[in-house]
PDB file of C-alpha atoms in Angstrom:
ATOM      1  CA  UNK A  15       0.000   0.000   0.000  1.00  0.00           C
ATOM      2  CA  UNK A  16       3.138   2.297   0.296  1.00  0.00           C
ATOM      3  CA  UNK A  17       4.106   2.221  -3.203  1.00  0.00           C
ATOM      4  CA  UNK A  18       0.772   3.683  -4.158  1.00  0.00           C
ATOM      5  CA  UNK A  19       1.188   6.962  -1.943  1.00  0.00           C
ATOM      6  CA  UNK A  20       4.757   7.060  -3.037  1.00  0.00           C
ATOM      7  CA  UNK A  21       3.885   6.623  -6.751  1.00  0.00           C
ATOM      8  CA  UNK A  22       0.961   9.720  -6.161  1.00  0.00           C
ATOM      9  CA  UNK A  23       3.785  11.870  -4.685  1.00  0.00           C
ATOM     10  CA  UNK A  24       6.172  11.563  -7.495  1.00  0.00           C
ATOM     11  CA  UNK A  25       3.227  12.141 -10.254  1.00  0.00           C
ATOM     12  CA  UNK A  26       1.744  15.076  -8.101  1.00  0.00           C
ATOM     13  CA  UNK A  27       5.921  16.682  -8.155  1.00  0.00           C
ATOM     14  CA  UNK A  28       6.201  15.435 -11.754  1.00  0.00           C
ATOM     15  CA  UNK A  29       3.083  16.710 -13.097  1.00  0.00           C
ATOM     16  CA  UNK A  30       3.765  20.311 -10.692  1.00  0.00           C
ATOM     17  CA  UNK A  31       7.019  20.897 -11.993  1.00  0.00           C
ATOM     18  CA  UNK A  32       5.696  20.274 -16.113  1.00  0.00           C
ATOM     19  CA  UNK A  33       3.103  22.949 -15.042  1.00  0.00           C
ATOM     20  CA  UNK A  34       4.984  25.325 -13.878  1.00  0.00           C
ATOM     21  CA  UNK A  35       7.350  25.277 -16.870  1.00  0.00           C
ATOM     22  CA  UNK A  36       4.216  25.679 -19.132  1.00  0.00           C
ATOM     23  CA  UNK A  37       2.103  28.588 -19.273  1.00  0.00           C
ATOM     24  CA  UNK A  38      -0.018  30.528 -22.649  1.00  0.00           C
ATOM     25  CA  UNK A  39       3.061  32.243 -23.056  1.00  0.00           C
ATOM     26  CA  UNK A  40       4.752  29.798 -24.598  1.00  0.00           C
ATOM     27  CA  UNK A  41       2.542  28.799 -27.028  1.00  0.00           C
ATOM     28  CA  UNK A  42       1.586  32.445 -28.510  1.00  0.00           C
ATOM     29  CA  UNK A  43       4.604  34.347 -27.813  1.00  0.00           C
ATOM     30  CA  UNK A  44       5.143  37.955 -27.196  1.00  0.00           C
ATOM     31  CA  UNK A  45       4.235  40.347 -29.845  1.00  0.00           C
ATOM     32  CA  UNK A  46       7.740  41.844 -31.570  1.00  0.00           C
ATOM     33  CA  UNK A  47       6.760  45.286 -33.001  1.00  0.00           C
ATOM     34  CA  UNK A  48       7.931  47.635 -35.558  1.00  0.00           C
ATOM     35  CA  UNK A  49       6.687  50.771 -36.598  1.00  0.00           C
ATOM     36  CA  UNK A  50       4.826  49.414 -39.028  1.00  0.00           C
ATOM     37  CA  UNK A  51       4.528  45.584 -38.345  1.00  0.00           C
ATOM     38  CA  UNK A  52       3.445  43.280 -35.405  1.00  0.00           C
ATOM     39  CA  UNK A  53       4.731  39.856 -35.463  1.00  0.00           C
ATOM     40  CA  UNK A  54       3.246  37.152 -32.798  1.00  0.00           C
ATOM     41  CA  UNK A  55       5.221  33.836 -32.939  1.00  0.00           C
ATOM     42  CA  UNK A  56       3.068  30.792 -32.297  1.00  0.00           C
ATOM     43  CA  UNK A  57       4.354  26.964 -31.004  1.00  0.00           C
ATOM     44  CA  UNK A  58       3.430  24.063 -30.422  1.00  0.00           C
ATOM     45  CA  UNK A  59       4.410  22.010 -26.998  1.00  0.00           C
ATOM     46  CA  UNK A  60       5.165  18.553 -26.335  1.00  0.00           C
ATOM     47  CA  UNK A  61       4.923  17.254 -23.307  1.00  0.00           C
ATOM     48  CA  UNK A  62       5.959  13.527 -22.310  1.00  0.00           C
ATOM     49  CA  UNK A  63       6.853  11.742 -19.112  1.00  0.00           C
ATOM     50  CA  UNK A  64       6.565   8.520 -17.354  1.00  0.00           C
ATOM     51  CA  UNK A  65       6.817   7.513 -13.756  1.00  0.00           C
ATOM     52  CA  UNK A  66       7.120   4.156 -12.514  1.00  0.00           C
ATOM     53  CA  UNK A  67       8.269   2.118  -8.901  1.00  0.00           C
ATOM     54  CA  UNK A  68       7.256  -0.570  -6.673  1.00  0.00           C
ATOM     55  CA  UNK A  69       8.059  -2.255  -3.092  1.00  0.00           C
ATOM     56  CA  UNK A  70      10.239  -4.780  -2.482  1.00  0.00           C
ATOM     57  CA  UNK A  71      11.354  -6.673   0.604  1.00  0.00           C
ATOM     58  CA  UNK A  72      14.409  -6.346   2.755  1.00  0.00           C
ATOM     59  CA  UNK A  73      15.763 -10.096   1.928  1.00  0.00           C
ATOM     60  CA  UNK A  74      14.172 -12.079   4.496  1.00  0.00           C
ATOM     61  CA  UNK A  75      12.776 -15.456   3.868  1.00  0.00           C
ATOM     62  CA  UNK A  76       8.832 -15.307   4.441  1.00  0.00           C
ATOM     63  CA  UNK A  77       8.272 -17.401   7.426  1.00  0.00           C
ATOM     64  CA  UNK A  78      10.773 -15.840   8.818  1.00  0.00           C
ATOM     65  CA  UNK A  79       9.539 -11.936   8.046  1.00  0.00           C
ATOM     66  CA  UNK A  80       6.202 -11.831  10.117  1.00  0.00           C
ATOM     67  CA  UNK A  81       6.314  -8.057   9.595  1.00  0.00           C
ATOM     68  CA  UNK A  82       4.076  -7.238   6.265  1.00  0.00           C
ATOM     69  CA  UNK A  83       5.307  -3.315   6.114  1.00  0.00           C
ATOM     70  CA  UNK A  84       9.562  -4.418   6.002  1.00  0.00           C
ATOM     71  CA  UNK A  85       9.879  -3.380   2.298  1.00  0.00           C
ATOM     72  CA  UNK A  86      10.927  -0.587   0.786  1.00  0.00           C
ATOM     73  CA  UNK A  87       9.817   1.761  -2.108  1.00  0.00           C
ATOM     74  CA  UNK A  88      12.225   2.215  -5.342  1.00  0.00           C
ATOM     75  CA  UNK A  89      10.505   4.976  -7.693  1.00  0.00           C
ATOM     76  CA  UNK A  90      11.830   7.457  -9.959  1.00  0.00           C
ATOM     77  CA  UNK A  91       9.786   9.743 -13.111  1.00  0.00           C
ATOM     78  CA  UNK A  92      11.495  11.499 -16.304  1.00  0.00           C
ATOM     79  CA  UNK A  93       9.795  13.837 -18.401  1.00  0.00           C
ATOM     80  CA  UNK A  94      10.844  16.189 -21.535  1.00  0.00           C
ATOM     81  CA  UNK A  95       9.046  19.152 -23.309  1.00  0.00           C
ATOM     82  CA  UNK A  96      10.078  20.128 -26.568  1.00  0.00           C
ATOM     83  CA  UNK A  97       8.682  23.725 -27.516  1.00  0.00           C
ATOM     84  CA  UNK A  98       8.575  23.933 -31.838  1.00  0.00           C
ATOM     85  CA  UNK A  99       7.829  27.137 -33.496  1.00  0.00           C
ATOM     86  CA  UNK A 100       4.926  26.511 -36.101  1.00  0.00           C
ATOM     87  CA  UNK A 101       3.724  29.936 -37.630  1.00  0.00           C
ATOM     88  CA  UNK A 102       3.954  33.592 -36.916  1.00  0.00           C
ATOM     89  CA  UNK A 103       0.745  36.203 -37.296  1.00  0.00           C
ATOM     90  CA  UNK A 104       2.054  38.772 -39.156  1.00  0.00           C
ATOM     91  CA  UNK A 105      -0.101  42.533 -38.827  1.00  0.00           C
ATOM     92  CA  UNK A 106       1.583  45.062 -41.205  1.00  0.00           C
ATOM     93  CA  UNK A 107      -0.552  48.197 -43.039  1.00  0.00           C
ATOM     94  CA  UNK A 108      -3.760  47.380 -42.003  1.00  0.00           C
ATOM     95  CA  UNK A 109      -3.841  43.361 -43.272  1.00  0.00           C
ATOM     96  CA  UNK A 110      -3.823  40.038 -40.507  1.00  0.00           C
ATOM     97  CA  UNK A 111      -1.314  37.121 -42.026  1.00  0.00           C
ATOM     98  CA  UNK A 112      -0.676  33.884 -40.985  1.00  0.00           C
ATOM     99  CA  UNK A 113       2.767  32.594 -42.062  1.00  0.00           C
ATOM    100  CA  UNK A 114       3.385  29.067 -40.938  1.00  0.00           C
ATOM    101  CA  UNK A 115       6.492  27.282 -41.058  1.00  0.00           C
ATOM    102  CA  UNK A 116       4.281  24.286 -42.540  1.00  0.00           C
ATOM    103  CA  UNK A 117       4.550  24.913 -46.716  1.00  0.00           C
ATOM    104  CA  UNK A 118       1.100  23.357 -46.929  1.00  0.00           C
ATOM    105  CA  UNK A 119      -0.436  25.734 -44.747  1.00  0.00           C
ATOM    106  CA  UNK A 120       0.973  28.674 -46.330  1.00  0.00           C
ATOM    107  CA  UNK A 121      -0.910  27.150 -49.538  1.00  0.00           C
ATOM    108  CA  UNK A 122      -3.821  27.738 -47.928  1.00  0.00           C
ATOM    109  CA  UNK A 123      -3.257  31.319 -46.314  1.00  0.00           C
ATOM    110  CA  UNK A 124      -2.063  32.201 -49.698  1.00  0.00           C
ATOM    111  CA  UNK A 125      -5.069  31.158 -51.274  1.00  0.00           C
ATOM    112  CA  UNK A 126      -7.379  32.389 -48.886  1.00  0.00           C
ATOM    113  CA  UNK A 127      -5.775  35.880 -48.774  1.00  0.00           C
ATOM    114  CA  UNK A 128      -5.825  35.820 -52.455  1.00  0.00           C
ATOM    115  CA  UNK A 129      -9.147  34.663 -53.437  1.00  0.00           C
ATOM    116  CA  UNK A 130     -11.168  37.720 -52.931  1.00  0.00           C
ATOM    117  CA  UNK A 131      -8.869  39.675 -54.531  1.00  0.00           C
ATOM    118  CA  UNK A 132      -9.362  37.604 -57.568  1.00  0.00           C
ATOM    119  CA  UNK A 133     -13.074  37.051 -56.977  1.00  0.00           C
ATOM    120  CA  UNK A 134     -12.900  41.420 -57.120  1.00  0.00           C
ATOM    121  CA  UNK A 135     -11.092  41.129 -60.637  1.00  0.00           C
ATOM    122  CA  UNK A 136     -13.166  38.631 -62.299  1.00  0.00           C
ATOM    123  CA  UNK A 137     -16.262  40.589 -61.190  1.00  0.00           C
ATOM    124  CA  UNK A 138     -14.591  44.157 -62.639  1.00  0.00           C
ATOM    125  CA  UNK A 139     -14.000  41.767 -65.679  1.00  0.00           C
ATOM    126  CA  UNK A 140     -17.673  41.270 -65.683  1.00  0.00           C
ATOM    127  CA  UNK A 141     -18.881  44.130 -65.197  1.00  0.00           C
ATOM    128  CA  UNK A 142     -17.021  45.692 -68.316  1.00  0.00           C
ATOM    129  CA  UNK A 143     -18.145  43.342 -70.842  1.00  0.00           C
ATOM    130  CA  UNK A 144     -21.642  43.802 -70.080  1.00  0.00           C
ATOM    131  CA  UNK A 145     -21.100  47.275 -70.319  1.00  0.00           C
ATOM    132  CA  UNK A 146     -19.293  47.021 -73.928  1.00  0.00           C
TER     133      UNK A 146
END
């Protein structure tokens, strides 16, 4: 029944200590500013950690040992976080971008900011042949 507190303790210290290193500030960054441009860095976190342990007895024969609590706890955790920058927001003269480290997302922010500039041209386009 002792390994079970002891286990708890080192997952309670384990999980305290990941916490504490973790916050929202590490995941949306602080703004870097310009005069004319914001930049917000954005990454992604990756936490992993296991804990393990158990009770063992001192070395005494069975019949012998009458005492059921001589045993002792061996326990010990590990744990890494790896912090990966994955886009930036980008504010500069008035437009919102999202530039992401990811080519195929960048695709798609390209083709989103784009579209309705196109969708503008084709309708000018149009507009100018019915007129003619």
């Amino acid at each position: 029944m002792r390994a079970t507190g002891s286990i708890q303790n080192i997952m309670e210290t384990t999980l305290e200590t990941i916490k504490g290193s973790i916050d929202a500030n590490t995941i949306i960054g602080d703004p870097i500013k310009t005069d004319t441009t914001v930049v917000v860095p954005i990454s992604k976190v990756t936490i992993g950690f296991g804990i393990g342990g158990g009770e063992y007895s001192k070395g005494y024969k069975e019949e012998v040992n009458t005492d059921k609590n001589d045993t002792n706890f061996a326990g010990g955790s590990a744990g890494a976080v790896s912090i990966q920058p994955v886009a930036f927001v980008v504010v500069e003269d008035g437009e919102t971008r999202l530039m992401s480290l990811d080519n195929n997302i960048n695709m798609i922010d390209n083709i989103l900011t784009i579209t309705p500039k196109v969708i503008e041209k084709l309708q000018k386009l149009s507009q100018n042949n019915k007129q003619s």
